[in-house]
Short mmCIF file of C-alpha atoms in Angstrom, two decimals:
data_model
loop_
_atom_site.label_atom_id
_atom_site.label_comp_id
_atom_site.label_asym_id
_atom_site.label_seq_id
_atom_site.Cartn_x
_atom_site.Cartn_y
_atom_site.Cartn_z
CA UNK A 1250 55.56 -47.82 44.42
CA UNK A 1251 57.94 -50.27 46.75
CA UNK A 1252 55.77 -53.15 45.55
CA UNK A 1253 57.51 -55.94 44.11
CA UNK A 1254 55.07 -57.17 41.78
CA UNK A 1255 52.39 -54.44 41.06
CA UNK A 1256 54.93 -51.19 41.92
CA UNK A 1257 58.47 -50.19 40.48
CA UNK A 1258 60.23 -52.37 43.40
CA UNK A 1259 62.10 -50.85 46.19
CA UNK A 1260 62.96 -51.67 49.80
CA UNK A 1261 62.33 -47.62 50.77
CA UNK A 1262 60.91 -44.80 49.32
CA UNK A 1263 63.35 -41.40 49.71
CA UNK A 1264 61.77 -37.60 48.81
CA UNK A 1265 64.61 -34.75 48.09
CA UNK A 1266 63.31 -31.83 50.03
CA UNK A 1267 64.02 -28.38 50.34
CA UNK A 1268 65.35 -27.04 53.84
CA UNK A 1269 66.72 -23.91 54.84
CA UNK A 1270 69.95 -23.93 55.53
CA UNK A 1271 71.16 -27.13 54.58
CA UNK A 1272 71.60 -28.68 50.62
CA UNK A 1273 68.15 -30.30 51.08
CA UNK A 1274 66.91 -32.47 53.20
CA UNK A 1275 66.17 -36.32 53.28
CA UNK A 1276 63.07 -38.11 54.01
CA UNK A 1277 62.71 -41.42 54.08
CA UNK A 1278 59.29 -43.68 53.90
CA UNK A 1279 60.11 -47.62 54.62
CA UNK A 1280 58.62 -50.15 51.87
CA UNK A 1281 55.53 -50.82 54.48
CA UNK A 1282 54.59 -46.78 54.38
CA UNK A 1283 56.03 -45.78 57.39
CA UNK A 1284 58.81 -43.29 57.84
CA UNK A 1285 61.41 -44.62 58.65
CA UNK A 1286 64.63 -44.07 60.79
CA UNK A 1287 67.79 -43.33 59.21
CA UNK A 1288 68.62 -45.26 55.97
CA UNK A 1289 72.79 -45.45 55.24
CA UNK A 1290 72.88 -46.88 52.09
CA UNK A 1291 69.58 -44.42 51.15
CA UNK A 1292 71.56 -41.41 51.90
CA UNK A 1293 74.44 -42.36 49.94
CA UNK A 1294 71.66 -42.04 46.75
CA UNK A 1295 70.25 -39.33 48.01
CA UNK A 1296 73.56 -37.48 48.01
CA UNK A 1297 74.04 -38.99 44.93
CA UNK A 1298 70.90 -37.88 43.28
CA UNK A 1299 71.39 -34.21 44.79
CA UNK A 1300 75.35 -34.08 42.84
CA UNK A 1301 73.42 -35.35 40.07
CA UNK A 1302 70.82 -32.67 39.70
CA UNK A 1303 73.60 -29.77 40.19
CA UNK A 1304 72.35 -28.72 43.87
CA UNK A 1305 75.64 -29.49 45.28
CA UNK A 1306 79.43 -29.91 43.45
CA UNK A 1307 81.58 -31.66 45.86
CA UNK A 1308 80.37 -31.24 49.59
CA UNK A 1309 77.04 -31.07 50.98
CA UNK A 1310 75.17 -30.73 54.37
CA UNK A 1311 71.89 -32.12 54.53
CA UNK A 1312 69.38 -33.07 57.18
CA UNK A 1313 68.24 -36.24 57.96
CA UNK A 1314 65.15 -38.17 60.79
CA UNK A 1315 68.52 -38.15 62.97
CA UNK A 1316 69.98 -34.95 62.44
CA UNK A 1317 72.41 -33.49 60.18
CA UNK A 1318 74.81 -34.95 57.70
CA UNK A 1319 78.09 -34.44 55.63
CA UNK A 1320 78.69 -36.24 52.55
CA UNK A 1321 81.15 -35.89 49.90
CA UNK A 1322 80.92 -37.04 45.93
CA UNK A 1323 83.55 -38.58 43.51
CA UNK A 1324 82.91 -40.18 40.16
CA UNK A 1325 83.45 -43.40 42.08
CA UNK A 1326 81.82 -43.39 45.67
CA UNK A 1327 79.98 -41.21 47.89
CA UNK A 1328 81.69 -40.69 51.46
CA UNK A 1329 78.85 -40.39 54.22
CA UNK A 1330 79.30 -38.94 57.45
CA UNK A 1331 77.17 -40.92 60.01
CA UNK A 1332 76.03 -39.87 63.45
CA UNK A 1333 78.09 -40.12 66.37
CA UNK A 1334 77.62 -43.63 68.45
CA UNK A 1335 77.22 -42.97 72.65
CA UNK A 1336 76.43 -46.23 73.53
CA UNK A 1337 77.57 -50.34 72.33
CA UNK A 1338 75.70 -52.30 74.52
CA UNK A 1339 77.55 -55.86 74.28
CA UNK A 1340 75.30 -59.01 75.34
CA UNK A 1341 76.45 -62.87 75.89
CA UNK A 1342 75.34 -63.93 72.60
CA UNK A 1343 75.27 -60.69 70.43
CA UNK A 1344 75.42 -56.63 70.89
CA UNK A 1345 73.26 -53.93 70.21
CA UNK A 1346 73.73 -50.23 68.34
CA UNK A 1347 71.65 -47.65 67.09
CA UNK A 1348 73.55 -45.91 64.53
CA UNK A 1349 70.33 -43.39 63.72
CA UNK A 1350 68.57 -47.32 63.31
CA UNK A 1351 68.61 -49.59 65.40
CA UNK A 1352 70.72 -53.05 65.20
CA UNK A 1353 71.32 -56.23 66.81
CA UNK A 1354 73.85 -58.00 65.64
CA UNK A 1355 75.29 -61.88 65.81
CA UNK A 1356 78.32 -63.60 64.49
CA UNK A 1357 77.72 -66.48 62.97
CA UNK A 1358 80.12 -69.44 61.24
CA UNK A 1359 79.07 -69.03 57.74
CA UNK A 1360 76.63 -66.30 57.36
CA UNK A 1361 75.64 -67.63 53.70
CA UNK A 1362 73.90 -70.99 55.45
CA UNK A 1363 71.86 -68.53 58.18
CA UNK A 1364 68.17 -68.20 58.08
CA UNK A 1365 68.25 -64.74 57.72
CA UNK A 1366 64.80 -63.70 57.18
CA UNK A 1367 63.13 -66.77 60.59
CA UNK A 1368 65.57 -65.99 62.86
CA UNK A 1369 65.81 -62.27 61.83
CA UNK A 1370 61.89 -61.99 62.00
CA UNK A 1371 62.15 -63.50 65.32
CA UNK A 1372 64.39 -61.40 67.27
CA UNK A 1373 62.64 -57.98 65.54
CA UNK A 1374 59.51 -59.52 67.72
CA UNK A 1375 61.08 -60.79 70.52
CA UNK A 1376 60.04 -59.53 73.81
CA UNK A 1377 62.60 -57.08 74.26
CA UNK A 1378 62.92 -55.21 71.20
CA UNK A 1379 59.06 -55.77 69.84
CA UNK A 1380 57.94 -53.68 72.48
CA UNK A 1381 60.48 -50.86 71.39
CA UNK A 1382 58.66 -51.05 67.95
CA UNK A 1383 61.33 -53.72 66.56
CA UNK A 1384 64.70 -53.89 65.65
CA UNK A 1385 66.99 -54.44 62.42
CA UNK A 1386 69.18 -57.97 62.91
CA UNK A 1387 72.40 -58.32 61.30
CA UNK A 1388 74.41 -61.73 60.93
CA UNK A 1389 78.08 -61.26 60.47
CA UNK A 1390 80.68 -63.29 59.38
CA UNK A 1391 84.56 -62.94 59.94
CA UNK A 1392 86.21 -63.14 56.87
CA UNK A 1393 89.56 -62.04 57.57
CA UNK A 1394 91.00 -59.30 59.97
CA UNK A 1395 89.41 -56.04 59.07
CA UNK A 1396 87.13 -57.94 56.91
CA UNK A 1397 83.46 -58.88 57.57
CA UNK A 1398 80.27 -60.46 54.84
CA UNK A 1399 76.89 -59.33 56.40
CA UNK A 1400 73.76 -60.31 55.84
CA UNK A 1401 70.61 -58.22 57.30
CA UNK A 1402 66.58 -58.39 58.31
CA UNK A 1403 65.42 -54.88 58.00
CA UNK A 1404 62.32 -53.76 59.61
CA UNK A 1405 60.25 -52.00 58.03
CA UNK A 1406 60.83 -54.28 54.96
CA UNK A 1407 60.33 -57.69 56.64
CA UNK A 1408 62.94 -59.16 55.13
CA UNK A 1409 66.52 -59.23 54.18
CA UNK A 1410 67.97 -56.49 52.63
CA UNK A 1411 70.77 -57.13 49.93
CA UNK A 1412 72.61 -54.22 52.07
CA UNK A 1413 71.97 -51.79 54.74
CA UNK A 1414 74.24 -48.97 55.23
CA UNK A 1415 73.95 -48.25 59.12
CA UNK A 1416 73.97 -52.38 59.66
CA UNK A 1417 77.35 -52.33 58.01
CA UNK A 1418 78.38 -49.60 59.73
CA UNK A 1419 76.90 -50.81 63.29
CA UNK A 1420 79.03 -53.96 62.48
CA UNK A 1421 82.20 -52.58 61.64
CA UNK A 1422 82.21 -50.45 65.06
CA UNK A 1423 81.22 -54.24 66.81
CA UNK A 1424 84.52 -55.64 65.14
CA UNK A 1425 85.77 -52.70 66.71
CA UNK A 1426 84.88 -53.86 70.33
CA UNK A 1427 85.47 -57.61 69.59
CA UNK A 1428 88.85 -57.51 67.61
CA UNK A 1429 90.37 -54.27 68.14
CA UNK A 1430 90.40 -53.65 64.45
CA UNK A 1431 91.78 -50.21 63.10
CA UNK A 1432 89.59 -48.39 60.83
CA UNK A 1433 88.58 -48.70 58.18
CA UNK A 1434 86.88 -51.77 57.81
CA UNK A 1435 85.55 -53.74 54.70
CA UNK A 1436 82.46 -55.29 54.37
CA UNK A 1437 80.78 -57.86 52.02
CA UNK A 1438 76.73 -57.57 51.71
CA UNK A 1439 74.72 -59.49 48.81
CA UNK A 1440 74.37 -56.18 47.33
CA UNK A 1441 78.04 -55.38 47.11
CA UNK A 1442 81.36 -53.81 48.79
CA UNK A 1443 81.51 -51.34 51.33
CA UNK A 1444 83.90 -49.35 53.80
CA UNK A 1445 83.31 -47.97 57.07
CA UNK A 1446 85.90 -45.66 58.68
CA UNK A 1447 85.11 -44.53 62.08
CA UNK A 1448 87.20 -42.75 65.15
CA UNK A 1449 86.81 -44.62 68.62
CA UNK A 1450 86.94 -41.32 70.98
CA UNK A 1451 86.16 -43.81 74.09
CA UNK A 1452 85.07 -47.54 74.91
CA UNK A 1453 82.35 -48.01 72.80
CA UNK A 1454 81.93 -44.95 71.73
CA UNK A 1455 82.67 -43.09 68.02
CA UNK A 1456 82.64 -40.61 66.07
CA UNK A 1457 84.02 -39.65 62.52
CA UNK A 1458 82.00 -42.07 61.12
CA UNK A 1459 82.40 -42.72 57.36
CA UNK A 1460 79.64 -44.90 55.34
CA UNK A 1461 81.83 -45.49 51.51
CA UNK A 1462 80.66 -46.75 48.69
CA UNK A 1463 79.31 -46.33 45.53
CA UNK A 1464 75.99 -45.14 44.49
CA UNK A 1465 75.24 -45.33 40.68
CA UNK A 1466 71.68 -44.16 38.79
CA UNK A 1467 70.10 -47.21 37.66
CA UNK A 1468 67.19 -45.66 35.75
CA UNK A 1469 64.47 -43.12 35.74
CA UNK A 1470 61.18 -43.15 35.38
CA UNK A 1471 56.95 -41.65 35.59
CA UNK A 1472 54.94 -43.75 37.93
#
């Protein structure tokens, strides 16, 4: 179904399940078959889908490969509460946060000249994190304060991804660390704008995280 050529074309596959005591529940298959870890920008749809089919009105509670979730649904954006962050681990020459996936991520000068999908494919193998089964690998750009353009190689997909929801939001809590920015910050990805708003309750650590952004049914379909 994820193929590009001979499927409908997807970088993940997401099922809407039933689970007791929550809204539903959220499971999420990466493009290469495998389930995957938690998907940002996947759960904003999901939610989206859910509002859409009447199981929730405004709020919902759902559960996800890292636990539960809140979410809330406008006309205009879905707000997505993310899992708490424990640990930033910051390096010489990028850091490291798993916020319910797994990301390393870089600054670079001008993120549009990177080679996303060599150098990305390179550190998901590298001998630290290929061992670990891999890692997603974010390149980030400073824009202006508060204001970052990402561009991210997502395992699973092996390759870039025109956005990924908890690489944005593992970014914004780096700018965090680096600059001291104030939540919320704004992000740029090839696939459009987002927010993340997030509470620092101690050095690098969060909580209160908020994934924003809009999630809008392109079409439907029998496959």
């Amino acid at each position: 179904m994820c193929h590009r050529r001979f499927g409908i074309g997807a970088d993940g596959l997401i099922l809407l399940r039933n689970e007791p005591g929550y809204d539903f529940k959220m499971v999420y298959f990466n493009a290469d078959g495998g389930e995957g870890s938690m998907c940002g920008n996947g759960g904003r749809c999901t939610v989206r889908f859910a509002h859409d089919l009447g199981i929730f009105k405004e709020k919902a509670i759902f559960l996800a490969v890292d636990g539960p979730h809140e979410a809330t649904a406008t006309p205009d954006l879905i707000h997505l509460k993310m899992s708490p962050v424990k640990d930033l681990e910051k390096h010489d020459t990028y850091d490291f946060i798993d916020t319910g996936s797994p990301h390393y991520i870089a600054y670079v000068d001008n993120v549009d000249q990177t080679e996303v999908v060599s150098i990305g494919r390179a550190v998901r193998n590298n001998e630290t994190y290929g061992p670990l089964g891999g890692t997603n690998v974010n390149f980030v750009e400073v824009k202006s304060p508060n204001h970052l353009k990402v561009r991210t190689y997502e395992r699973g997909v092996e390759d870039e991804t025109y956005s990924c929801g908890t690489g944005v939001t593992a970014c914004a809590l780096s700018s965090r660390a680096h600059f001291g920015w104030e939540s919320p910050v704004r992000i740029d990805t090839v696939g459009g704008e987002l927010q993340v708003a997030f509470r620092e309750v101690a050095a690098t650590q969060f909580d209160d995280i908020y994934l924003i952004g809009p999630a809008v049914k392109v079409f439907e379909g029998t496959f």
